[in-house]
mmCIF file of C-alpha atoms and ligand atoms in Angstrom:
data_model
loop_
_atom_site.group_PDB
_atom_site.id
_atom_site.type_symbol
_atom_site.label_atom_id
_atom_site.label_comp_id
_atom_site.label_asym_id
_atom_site.label_seq_id
_atom_site.Cartn_x
_atom_site.Cartn_y
_atom_site.Cartn_z
ATOM 1 C CA MET A 1 119.355 -72.554 7.593
ATOM 2 C CA THR A 2 116.090 -70.672 6.981
ATOM 3 C CA ALA A 3 115.342 -67.155 8.260
ATOM 4 C CA GLY A 4 112.426 -68.539 10.327
ATOM 5 C CA CYS A 5 114.720 -70.957 12.116
ATOM 6 C CA ASN A 6 117.172 -68.148 12.858
ATOM 7 C CA LYS A 7 114.362 -66.063 14.323
ATOM 8 C CA LEU A 8 113.301 -68.979 16.511
ATOM 9 C CA ARG A 9 116.848 -69.334 17.790
ATOM 10 C CA TRP A 10 116.962 -65.648 18.666
ATOM 11 C CA PHE A 11 113.661 -65.888 20.511
ATOM 12 C CA GLY A 12 114.955 -68.936 22.391
ATOM 13 C CA LEU A 13 118.112 -67.082 23.364
ATOM 14 C CA LEU A 14 116.108 -64.010 24.423
ATOM 15 C CA PHE A 15 113.866 -66.259 26.521
ATOM 16 C CA LEU A 16 116.853 -67.862 28.256
ATOM 17 C CA VAL A 17 118.478 -64.488 28.918
ATOM 18 C CA THR A 18 115.191 -63.175 30.343
ATOM 19 C CA LEU A 19 114.885 -66.233 32.586
ATOM 20 C CA TRP A 20 118.449 -65.776 33.768
ATOM 21 C CA ALA A 21 117.871 -62.067 34.438
ATOM 22 C CA CYS A 22 114.632 -62.831 36.294
ATOM 23 C CA GLY A 23 116.424 -65.484 38.339
ATOM 24 C CA GLY A 24 118.183 -62.664 40.128
ATOM 25 C CA GLN A 25 121.836 -62.456 40.975
ATOM 26 C CA GLN A 26 123.495 -60.804 43.931
ATOM 27 C CA SER A 27 120.859 -58.093 44.264
ATOM 28 C CA GLN A 28 117.579 -59.595 43.225
ATOM 29 C CA GLN A 29 114.300 -57.940 42.502
ATOM 30 C CA THR A 30 111.636 -60.591 42.351
ATOM 31 C CA MET A 31 108.456 -61.457 44.169
ATOM 32 C CA MET A 32 109.282 -65.136 43.579
ATOM 33 C CA ARG A 33 112.025 -65.108 46.227
ATOM 34 C CA PRO A 34 110.364 -63.665 49.305
ATOM 35 C CA ALA A 35 112.750 -62.565 52.053
ATOM 36 C CA GLY A 36 110.174 -62.013 54.774
ATOM 37 C CA PRO A 37 106.663 -62.881 55.975
ATOM 38 C CA MET A 38 104.887 -60.105 54.023
ATOM 39 C CA SER A 39 106.271 -61.067 50.645
ATOM 40 C CA SER A 40 105.791 -64.799 51.442
ATOM 41 C CA ARG A 41 102.071 -64.205 51.796
ATOM 42 C CA ILE A 42 101.955 -62.122 48.635
ATOM 43 C CA GLU A 43 103.770 -64.913 46.799
ATOM 44 C CA SER A 44 101.288 -67.553 47.947
ATOM 45 C CA LEU A 45 98.378 -65.357 46.826
ATOM 46 C CA TRP A 46 100.101 -64.985 43.461
ATOM 47 C CA TRP A 47 100.504 -68.794 43.067
ATOM 48 C CA PHE A 48 96.896 -69.336 44.161
ATOM 49 C CA ILE A 49 95.591 -67.001 41.431
ATOM 50 C CA PHE A 50 98.096 -68.310 38.875
ATOM 51 C CA ILE A 51 97.153 -71.981 39.382
ATOM 52 C CA ILE A 52 93.420 -71.213 39.242
ATOM 53 C CA ALA A 53 93.934 -69.165 36.075
ATOM 54 C CA ILE A 54 95.871 -72.051 34.452
ATOM 55 C CA ILE A 55 93.135 -74.586 35.359
ATOM 56 C CA VAL A 56 90.390 -72.263 34.033
ATOM 57 C CA PHE A 57 92.388 -71.665 30.859
ATOM 58 C CA VAL A 58 92.867 -75.404 30.195
ATOM 59 C CA VAL A 59 89.226 -76.297 30.984
ATOM 60 C CA VAL A 60 87.871 -73.508 28.763
ATOM 61 C CA TRP A 61 90.088 -74.649 25.889
ATOM 62 C CA ILE A 62 88.988 -78.283 26.293
ATOM 63 C CA PHE A 63 85.329 -77.245 26.015
ATOM 64 C CA LEU A 64 86.025 -74.801 23.200
ATOM 65 C CA VAL A 65 87.886 -77.378 21.102
ATOM 66 C CA GLY A 66 85.213 -79.985 21.947
ATOM 67 C CA ALA A 67 82.418 -77.664 20.814
ATOM 68 C CA ALA A 68 84.257 -76.717 17.626
ATOM 69 C CA ALA A 69 84.791 -80.393 16.747
ATOM 70 C CA LYS A 70 81.104 -81.190 17.342
ATOM 71 C CA ARG A 71 79.930 -78.251 15.250
ATOM 72 C CA LYS A 72 81.828 -79.701 12.263
ATOM 73 C CA VAL A 73 79.736 -82.909 12.374
ATOM 74 C CA ASN A 74 76.427 -81.139 12.972
ATOM 75 C CA ALA A 75 77.017 -78.813 10.026
ATOM 76 C CA GLN A 76 76.272 -81.792 7.742
ATOM 77 C CA LEU A 77 72.716 -82.116 9.109
ATOM 78 C CA PRO A 78 69.678 -80.005 8.129
ATOM 79 C CA PRO A 79 68.978 -77.081 10.497
ATOM 80 C CA ASP A 80 67.004 -78.053 13.582
ATOM 81 C CA ILE A 81 63.801 -75.965 13.710
ATOM 82 C CA HIS A 82 62.063 -77.878 16.501
ATOM 83 C CA PRO A 83 63.902 -77.222 19.768
ATOM 84 C CA ASP A 84 64.451 -80.300 21.883
ATOM 85 C CA ARG A 85 63.084 -79.492 25.387
ATOM 86 C CA ASN A 86 65.389 -81.956 27.146
ATOM 87 C CA ARG A 87 68.467 -80.681 25.358
ATOM 88 C CA GLU A 88 67.563 -77.043 26.155
ATOM 89 C CA GLN A 89 67.199 -78.013 29.844
ATOM 90 C CA ARG A 90 70.572 -79.736 29.782
ATOM 91 C CA TYR A 91 72.255 -76.662 28.292
ATOM 92 C CA LEU A 92 70.590 -74.371 30.824
ATOM 93 C CA ARG A 93 71.872 -76.553 33.684
ATOM 94 C CA ARG A 94 75.398 -76.359 32.245
ATOM 95 C CA VAL A 95 75.257 -72.566 32.033
ATOM 96 C CA VAL A 96 73.990 -72.340 35.632
ATOM 97 C CA VAL A 97 76.741 -74.688 36.881
ATOM 98 C CA ALA A 98 79.445 -72.771 34.947
ATOM 99 C CA SER A 99 78.191 -69.412 36.301
ATOM 100 C CA GLY A 100 78.091 -70.824 39.844
ATOM 101 C CA LEU A 101 81.650 -72.164 39.501
ATOM 102 C CA THR A 102 82.849 -68.775 38.203
ATOM 103 C CA LEU A 103 81.312 -67.078 41.231
ATOM 104 C CA VAL A 104 82.901 -69.574 43.623
ATOM 105 C CA ILE A 105 86.323 -69.051 41.999
ATOM 106 C CA LEU A 106 86.035 -65.239 42.074
ATOM 107 C CA PHE A 107 84.911 -65.231 45.713
ATOM 108 C CA GLY A 108 87.740 -67.670 46.534
ATOM 109 C CA ILE A 109 90.268 -65.238 45.043
ATOM 110 C CA LEU A 110 88.567 -62.293 46.779
ATOM 111 C CA GLY A 111 88.650 -64.097 50.140
ATOM 112 C CA HIS A 112 92.314 -65.080 49.780
ATOM 113 C CA SER A 113 93.238 -61.533 48.781
ATOM 114 C CA VAL A 114 91.308 -59.970 51.708
ATOM 115 C CA VAL A 115 93.019 -62.341 54.173
ATOM 116 C CA THR A 116 96.428 -61.549 52.627
ATOM 117 C CA GLY A 117 95.665 -57.812 52.748
ATOM 118 C CA LYS A 118 94.726 -58.047 56.426
ATOM 119 C CA TYR A 119 97.930 -59.913 57.172
ATOM 120 C CA MET A 120 99.915 -56.950 55.784
ATOM 121 C CA TYR A 121 98.704 -54.935 58.789
ATOM 122 C CA SER A 122 99.254 -57.647 61.399
ATOM 123 C CA LEU A 123 102.860 -56.885 62.284
ATOM 124 C CA GLU A 124 103.160 -55.031 65.581
ATOM 125 C CA SER A 125 105.923 -53.958 67.914
ATOM 126 C CA LYS A 126 106.350 -51.433 70.720
ATOM 127 C CA ASN A 127 109.889 -50.745 69.628
ATOM 128 C CA PRO A 128 110.268 -51.220 65.863
ATOM 129 C CA VAL A 129 113.158 -49.922 63.776
ATOM 130 C CA SER A 130 111.793 -46.665 62.423
ATOM 131 C CA ILE A 131 112.794 -45.370 59.007
ATOM 132 C CA GLN A 132 111.519 -42.431 56.977
ATOM 133 C CA VAL A 133 111.590 -42.432 53.209
ATOM 134 C CA TYR A 134 110.949 -39.387 51.015
ATOM 135 C CA GLY A 135 110.365 -39.760 47.295
ATOM 136 C CA HIS A 136 112.000 -37.102 45.114
ATOM 137 C CA GLN A 137 112.223 -36.755 41.335
ATOM 138 C CA TRP A 138 114.198 -39.093 40.953
ATOM 139 C CA TRP A 139 115.797 -40.448 44.087
ATOM 140 C CA TRP A 140 114.962 -41.646 47.577
ATOM 141 C CA GLU A 141 115.895 -39.764 50.721
ATOM 142 C CA VAL A 142 116.242 -42.124 53.682
ATOM 143 C CA GLN A 143 116.303 -41.033 57.319
ATOM 144 C CA TYR A 144 116.811 -42.885 60.582
ATOM 145 C CA PRO A 145 115.251 -40.544 63.132
ATOM 146 C CA ASN A 146 116.575 -40.187 66.657
ATOM 147 C CA ASP A 147 115.513 -38.088 69.664
ATOM 148 C CA ASP A 148 119.091 -36.874 69.837
ATOM 149 C CA ALA A 149 119.482 -34.761 66.680
ATOM 150 C CA SER A 150 123.222 -35.519 66.512
ATOM 151 C CA LEU A 151 122.391 -39.225 66.045
ATOM 152 C CA TRP A 152 119.915 -38.607 63.217
ATOM 153 C CA VAL A 153 121.067 -40.337 60.017
ATOM 154 C CA THR A 154 120.258 -39.158 56.511
ATOM 155 C CA THR A 155 121.274 -41.153 53.472
ATOM 156 C CA ALA A 156 119.970 -41.860 49.986
ATOM 157 C CA ASN A 157 118.761 -44.708 47.793
ATOM 158 C CA GLU A 158 119.893 -47.357 50.257
ATOM 159 C CA ILE A 159 117.959 -48.701 53.223
ATOM 160 C CA HIS A 160 119.821 -50.857 55.701
ATOM 161 C CA VAL A 161 117.675 -52.985 58.003
ATOM 162 C CA PRO A 162 118.420 -55.598 60.664
ATOM 163 C CA ILE A 163 116.967 -59.051 59.998
ATOM 164 C CA GLY A 164 114.337 -60.703 62.167
ATOM 165 C CA VAL A 165 112.779 -57.586 63.702
ATOM 166 C CA PRO A 166 109.709 -55.518 62.774
ATOM 167 C CA ILE A 167 110.474 -52.399 60.775
ATOM 168 C CA VAL A 168 108.150 -49.475 60.205
ATOM 169 C CA LEU A 169 108.813 -47.404 57.156
ATOM 170 C CA GLN A 170 107.080 -44.037 56.895
ATOM 171 C CA THR A 171 106.745 -42.735 53.364
ATOM 172 C CA ARG A 172 106.217 -39.222 52.027
ATOM 173 C CA SER A 173 106.648 -37.507 48.697
ATOM 174 C CA LYS A 174 108.437 -34.200 48.169
ATOM 175 C CA ASP A 175 106.956 -33.556 44.718
ATOM 176 C CA VAL A 176 104.809 -35.916 42.619
ATOM 177 C CA ILE A 177 103.290 -39.366 43.164
ATOM 178 C CA HIS A 178 105.888 -42.118 43.497
ATOM 179 C CA SER A 179 105.478 -45.722 44.531
ATOM 180 C CA PHE A 180 107.825 -47.593 46.853
ATOM 181 C CA TRP A 181 108.223 -51.202 45.760
ATOM 182 C CA ALA A 182 110.732 -53.841 46.834
ATOM 183 C CA PRO A 183 109.082 -57.063 45.623
ATOM 184 C CA ASN A 184 111.247 -59.381 47.751
ATOM 185 C CA ILE A 185 110.065 -57.583 50.879
ATOM 186 C CA HIS A 186 106.540 -56.215 50.495
ATOM 187 C CA GLY A 187 103.895 -54.958 48.069
ATOM 188 C CA LYS A 188 103.739 -51.486 46.547
ATOM 189 C CA ARG A 189 103.019 -48.357 48.528
ATOM 190 C CA ASP A 190 102.110 -45.108 46.770
ATOM 191 C CA LEU A 191 103.703 -41.886 48.011
ATOM 192 C CA ILE A 192 101.065 -39.195 47.631
ATOM 193 C CA PRO A 193 102.198 -35.543 47.991
ATOM 194 C CA GLY A 194 100.819 -34.043 51.202
ATOM 195 C CA HIS A 195 100.077 -37.428 52.792
ATOM 196 C CA SER A 196 102.256 -39.696 54.851
ATOM 197 C CA SER A 197 101.716 -43.403 55.194
ATOM 198 C CA ALA A 198 103.511 -46.321 56.777
ATOM 199 C CA ILE A 199 104.305 -49.898 55.915
ATOM 200 C CA TRP A 200 105.389 -52.542 58.394
ATOM 201 C CA PHE A 201 107.610 -55.379 57.324
ATOM 202 C CA GLN A 202 110.251 -57.795 58.442
ATOM 203 C CA VAL A 203 113.150 -59.315 56.540
ATOM 204 C CA ASP A 204 114.298 -62.761 57.628
ATOM 205 C CA GLN A 205 117.037 -63.460 55.103
ATOM 206 C CA GLU A 206 120.226 -61.477 54.818
ATOM 207 C CA GLY A 207 120.793 -60.032 51.373
ATOM 208 C CA THR A 208 120.643 -57.032 49.098
ATOM 209 C CA TYR A 209 117.253 -56.548 47.537
ATOM 210 C CA ARG A 210 116.617 -54.129 44.721
ATOM 211 C CA GLY A 211 113.489 -52.026 44.655
ATOM 212 C CA GLN A 212 112.239 -49.275 42.432
ATOM 213 C CA CYS A 213 109.656 -46.603 41.928
ATOM 214 C CA ALA A 214 106.521 -48.261 40.573
ATOM 215 C CA GLU A 215 104.501 -45.194 39.603
ATOM 216 C CA PHE A 216 105.354 -43.126 36.534
ATOM 217 C CA CYS A 217 106.785 -39.894 37.964
ATOM 218 C CA GLY A 218 108.471 -38.173 35.040
ATOM 219 C CA ALA A 219 111.248 -38.630 32.509
ATOM 220 C CA GLN A 220 113.617 -40.555 34.781
ATOM 221 C CA HIS A 221 111.056 -42.736 36.548
ATOM 222 C CA ALA A 222 112.925 -45.807 35.299
ATOM 223 C CA HIS A 223 116.098 -44.547 37.013
ATOM 224 C CA MET A 224 114.604 -44.317 40.481
ATOM 225 C CA ALA A 225 115.819 -47.483 42.121
ATOM 226 C CA PHE A 226 116.966 -48.252 45.632
ATOM 227 C CA TYR A 227 118.494 -51.115 47.581
ATOM 228 C CA ILE A 228 117.354 -52.717 50.798
ATOM 229 C CA VAL A 229 120.362 -54.199 52.551
ATOM 230 C CA ALA A 230 119.240 -56.695 55.193
ATOM 231 C CA GLU A 231 121.969 -57.703 57.615
ATOM 232 C CA ALA A 232 122.534 -59.260 61.034
ATOM 233 C CA PRO A 233 121.622 -56.858 63.888
ATOM 234 C CA GLN A 234 125.261 -56.278 64.948
ATOM 235 C CA LYS A 235 126.255 -55.526 61.362
ATOM 236 C CA PHE A 236 123.325 -53.145 61.010
ATOM 237 C CA GLN A 237 124.269 -51.368 64.242
ATOM 238 C CA ALA A 238 127.863 -51.008 63.035
ATOM 239 C CA TRP A 239 126.584 -49.490 59.785
ATOM 240 C CA LEU A 240 124.306 -47.098 61.681
ATOM 241 C CA ASP A 241 127.134 -46.040 64.028
ATOM 242 C CA GLN A 242 129.362 -45.348 61.032
ATOM 243 C CA GLN A 243 126.628 -43.331 59.285
ATOM 244 C CA ARG A 244 126.213 -41.216 62.420
ATOM 245 C CA LYS A 245 129.795 -40.007 62.259
ATOM 246 C CA PRO A 246 130.611 -36.771 60.435
ATOM 247 C CA ALA A 247 132.749 -36.977 57.313
ATOM 248 C CA PRO A 248 136.462 -37.650 57.935
ATOM 249 C CA ASP A 249 138.856 -34.740 57.450
ATOM 250 C CA PRO A 250 141.140 -34.851 54.405
ATOM 251 C CA VAL A 251 144.492 -36.424 55.239
ATOM 252 C CA ASN A 252 146.610 -35.122 52.345
ATOM 253 C CA PRO A 253 146.821 -32.024 50.091
ATOM 254 C CA THR A 254 144.974 -33.696 47.168
ATOM 255 C CA LEU A 255 142.011 -34.602 49.384
ATOM 256 C CA ALA A 256 142.083 -31.142 50.966
ATOM 257 C CA HIS A 257 141.931 -29.662 47.460
ATOM 258 C CA GLY A 258 138.987 -31.988 46.634
ATOM 259 C CA LYS A 259 137.117 -30.793 49.693
ATOM 260 C CA ASP A 260 137.890 -27.224 48.681
ATOM 261 C CA VAL A 261 136.454 -27.811 45.195
ATOM 262 C CA PHE A 262 133.291 -29.182 46.815
ATOM 263 C CA GLU A 263 132.885 -26.311 49.256
ATOM 264 C CA LYS A 264 133.754 -23.492 46.851
ATOM 265 C CA GLY A 265 132.036 -24.807 43.739
ATOM 266 C CA THR A 266 128.417 -25.567 42.875
ATOM 267 C CA CYS A 267 128.214 -28.859 44.876
ATOM 268 C CA ILE A 268 127.603 -26.997 48.125
ATOM 269 C CA MET A 269 124.449 -25.390 46.735
ATOM 270 C CA CYS A 270 122.556 -28.715 46.804
ATOM 271 C CA HIS A 271 124.400 -31.242 48.968
ATOM 272 C CA THR A 272 125.257 -31.850 52.597
ATOM 273 C CA ILE A 273 128.485 -33.332 53.904
ATOM 274 C CA ARG A 274 128.201 -33.343 57.686
ATOM 275 C CA GLY A 275 131.361 -32.033 59.322
ATOM 276 C CA THR A 276 131.983 -29.537 56.494
ATOM 277 C CA ASN A 277 130.426 -26.229 55.429
ATOM 278 C CA ALA A 278 128.126 -28.055 52.990
ATOM 279 C CA GLY A 279 124.596 -28.219 54.417
ATOM 280 C CA SER A 280 122.111 -27.855 51.589
ATOM 281 C CA ARG A 281 119.204 -30.307 51.386
ATOM 282 C CA VAL A 282 118.173 -30.108 47.733
ATOM 283 C CA GLY A 283 120.062 -33.227 46.648
ATOM 284 C CA PRO A 284 121.205 -36.351 48.485
ATOM 285 C CA ASP A 285 123.283 -36.112 51.688
ATOM 286 C CA LEU A 286 126.787 -37.190 50.659
ATOM 287 C CA THR A 287 128.370 -37.582 54.118
ATOM 288 C CA HIS A 288 128.898 -41.326 53.527
ATOM 289 C CA LEU A 289 128.585 -41.449 49.757
ATOM 290 C CA ALA A 290 131.465 -43.919 49.370
ATOM 291 C CA SER A 291 129.639 -46.528 51.475
ATOM 292 C CA ARG A 292 126.769 -46.799 48.975
ATOM 293 C CA ILE A 293 126.216 -49.386 46.252
ATOM 294 C CA SER A 294 125.196 -47.028 43.474
ATOM 295 C CA ILE A 295 125.016 -43.395 42.419
ATOM 296 C CA GLY A 296 122.098 -41.627 40.744
ATOM 297 C CA ALA A 297 119.491 -43.880 42.436
ATOM 298 C CA GLY A 298 120.689 -47.164 40.976
ATOM 299 C CA THR A 299 121.722 -45.574 37.672
ATOM 300 C CA LEU A 300 125.496 -46.144 37.904
ATOM 301 C CA PRO A 301 127.820 -48.293 40.001
ATOM 302 C CA ASN A 302 129.644 -46.360 42.711
ATOM 303 C CA ASN A 303 133.212 -46.173 41.412
ATOM 304 C CA ALA A 304 135.684 -43.455 40.431
ATOM 305 C CA GLY A 305 134.955 -43.603 36.691
ATOM 306 C CA ALA A 306 131.189 -43.475 37.074
ATOM 307 C CA LEU A 307 131.483 -40.736 39.689
ATOM 308 C CA GLY A 308 133.624 -38.629 37.329
ATOM 309 C CA GLY A 309 131.171 -39.047 34.456
ATOM 310 C CA TRP A 310 128.224 -38.307 36.718
ATOM 311 C CA ILE A 311 129.748 -35.113 38.193
ATOM 312 C CA SER A 312 130.909 -33.819 34.801
ATOM 313 C CA ASP A 313 127.678 -34.395 32.905
ATOM 314 C CA PRO A 314 124.770 -35.936 34.806
ATOM 315 C CA GLN A 315 122.410 -34.772 32.047
ATOM 316 C CA ALA A 316 124.084 -37.188 29.633
ATOM 317 C CA VAL A 317 123.512 -40.084 32.043
ATOM 318 C CA LYS A 318 120.064 -39.175 33.385
ATOM 319 C CA PRO A 319 118.523 -36.440 31.204
ATOM 320 C CA GLY A 320 116.261 -34.130 33.191
ATOM 321 C CA VAL A 321 117.905 -34.836 36.557
ATOM 322 C CA ARG A 322 118.108 -31.724 38.769
ATOM 323 C CA MET A 323 121.906 -31.825 38.917
ATOM 324 C CA PRO A 324 123.611 -29.449 36.453
ATOM 325 C CA PRO A 325 126.753 -30.301 34.459
ATOM 326 C CA ASN A 326 130.049 -29.418 36.187
ATOM 327 C CA PRO A 327 132.800 -28.903 33.614
ATOM 328 C CA LEU A 328 135.689 -28.910 36.110
ATOM 329 C CA PRO A 329 139.372 -28.771 35.154
ATOM 330 C CA SER A 330 140.777 -32.299 35.200
ATOM 331 C CA GLN A 331 142.925 -31.740 38.311
ATOM 332 C CA ASP A 332 139.979 -30.389 40.301
ATOM 333 C CA LEU A 333 137.755 -33.256 39.180
ATOM 334 C CA GLN A 334 140.366 -35.876 40.115
ATOM 335 C CA ALA A 335 140.834 -34.311 43.565
ATOM 336 C CA LEU A 336 137.066 -34.063 44.080
ATOM 337 C CA ILE A 337 136.545 -37.735 43.166
ATOM 338 C CA ALA A 338 139.423 -38.768 45.465
ATOM 339 C CA TYR A 339 137.874 -36.762 48.303
ATOM 340 C CA LEU A 340 134.360 -38.166 47.744
ATOM 341 C CA GLN A 341 135.784 -41.671 47.767
ATOM 342 C CA THR A 342 137.041 -41.153 51.317
ATOM 343 C CA LEU A 343 133.474 -40.552 52.547
ATOM 344 C CA LYS A 344 132.984 -44.120 53.718
HETATM 345 CU CU1 CUA B 401 109.294 -42.015 41.213
HETATM 346 CU CU2 CUA B 401 108.451 -43.212 39.373
#
C-alpha cells in the first residue's frame, strides 16, 4: 500500500470521527439540533444561506469552466481588433443581469436575517423564569433570584430550566468580555464588563445541552463551558428546592474531618458552602457541588478521582486558573473529597 493511500485512509477516518463527534451524544452542542423556537429560526436562516451559497458556487463554476473551455478554442484564432457591437451589448446585458441577481440574493439574505433577528426579541411573558449569569475568568456563576433572600440559589456552570416556558437570562461580566453561547438553544450573547443584557428563550425538548464561552477571554477560554439542563417543570422545581437547602451536616467522623479541612484550610478563602462557616464569593458556590455534571467549568467529570486531582493541583489541569494548588496530606484529601461528595 502506498503512503498516499494511507494518508487518504487517515483523512477518511478523521472525517468520520469528526462527523460522529459533531453528531452529538448525550450532551450535544450543535446548532443543527435546535431544542427551542429561537434556535429553530437560527437553523432555518443557516440552511437558507447555505443552500443559496451552494447554488451560487455551482453556477459560478459552470460558467467559469464554460468560459475556460471556450477560451481554448478562441486562442487558435487571430486577435479580434474590431469589436462586435452586438456581442458587446450581449455581454453588457449579462453583467447587468448577474449584478442584479447578486443584489437580489444579498437583499434576500439580509431580509431573512432581519426577520430572524426580530424574532429573537418576540418572546414575552409577565412571569418568566428569571436567571442571572455572571461570566468570570473562567467559569459561569448562575443565580436564581428570589424576593426572599433565603430562597436565592447560587450555583455554577450549570443552568437548569423547565421546558415549555419563557426564560429570561440576564448576563453580566465580572472581569473581561465573555460570550454566552449554547447553540442548541440560542445565538451568542456577549458579556461586556459594566453592562448587563438579557436574552429570552424557551426550550421545548428535555435534554442536556452543552454551551461555551465564544469570545477569547484569556488562557483558559477553551475551558469555560457550561451545561443547560432542560427538564419537565416538576423535575426542575424539585432541583430548585434541593438547591435552596443548606449543605447537609456530616454524618460520620470522616465527613466531619473533611468539613474541618474545608473550613480550616484555604478552601474557605474563596468558596461558599451554605450552612457552614464558608461564605467567600471569589470562586464557585459549592453548597451542592456533588449535584453537578462537571468540575472546572466543563473541564473534568465530577467524580472522586477528578475532584482529588483538581483540588491537589488545579494549575496542572487548567493552567492560569485562580485556584491555587493544595498539597494536602492524603488522609485530609480523602476526607475532604468524601465530604464534598455528600453535597448533593
Ligand atoms: Cu470566557 Cu472566553
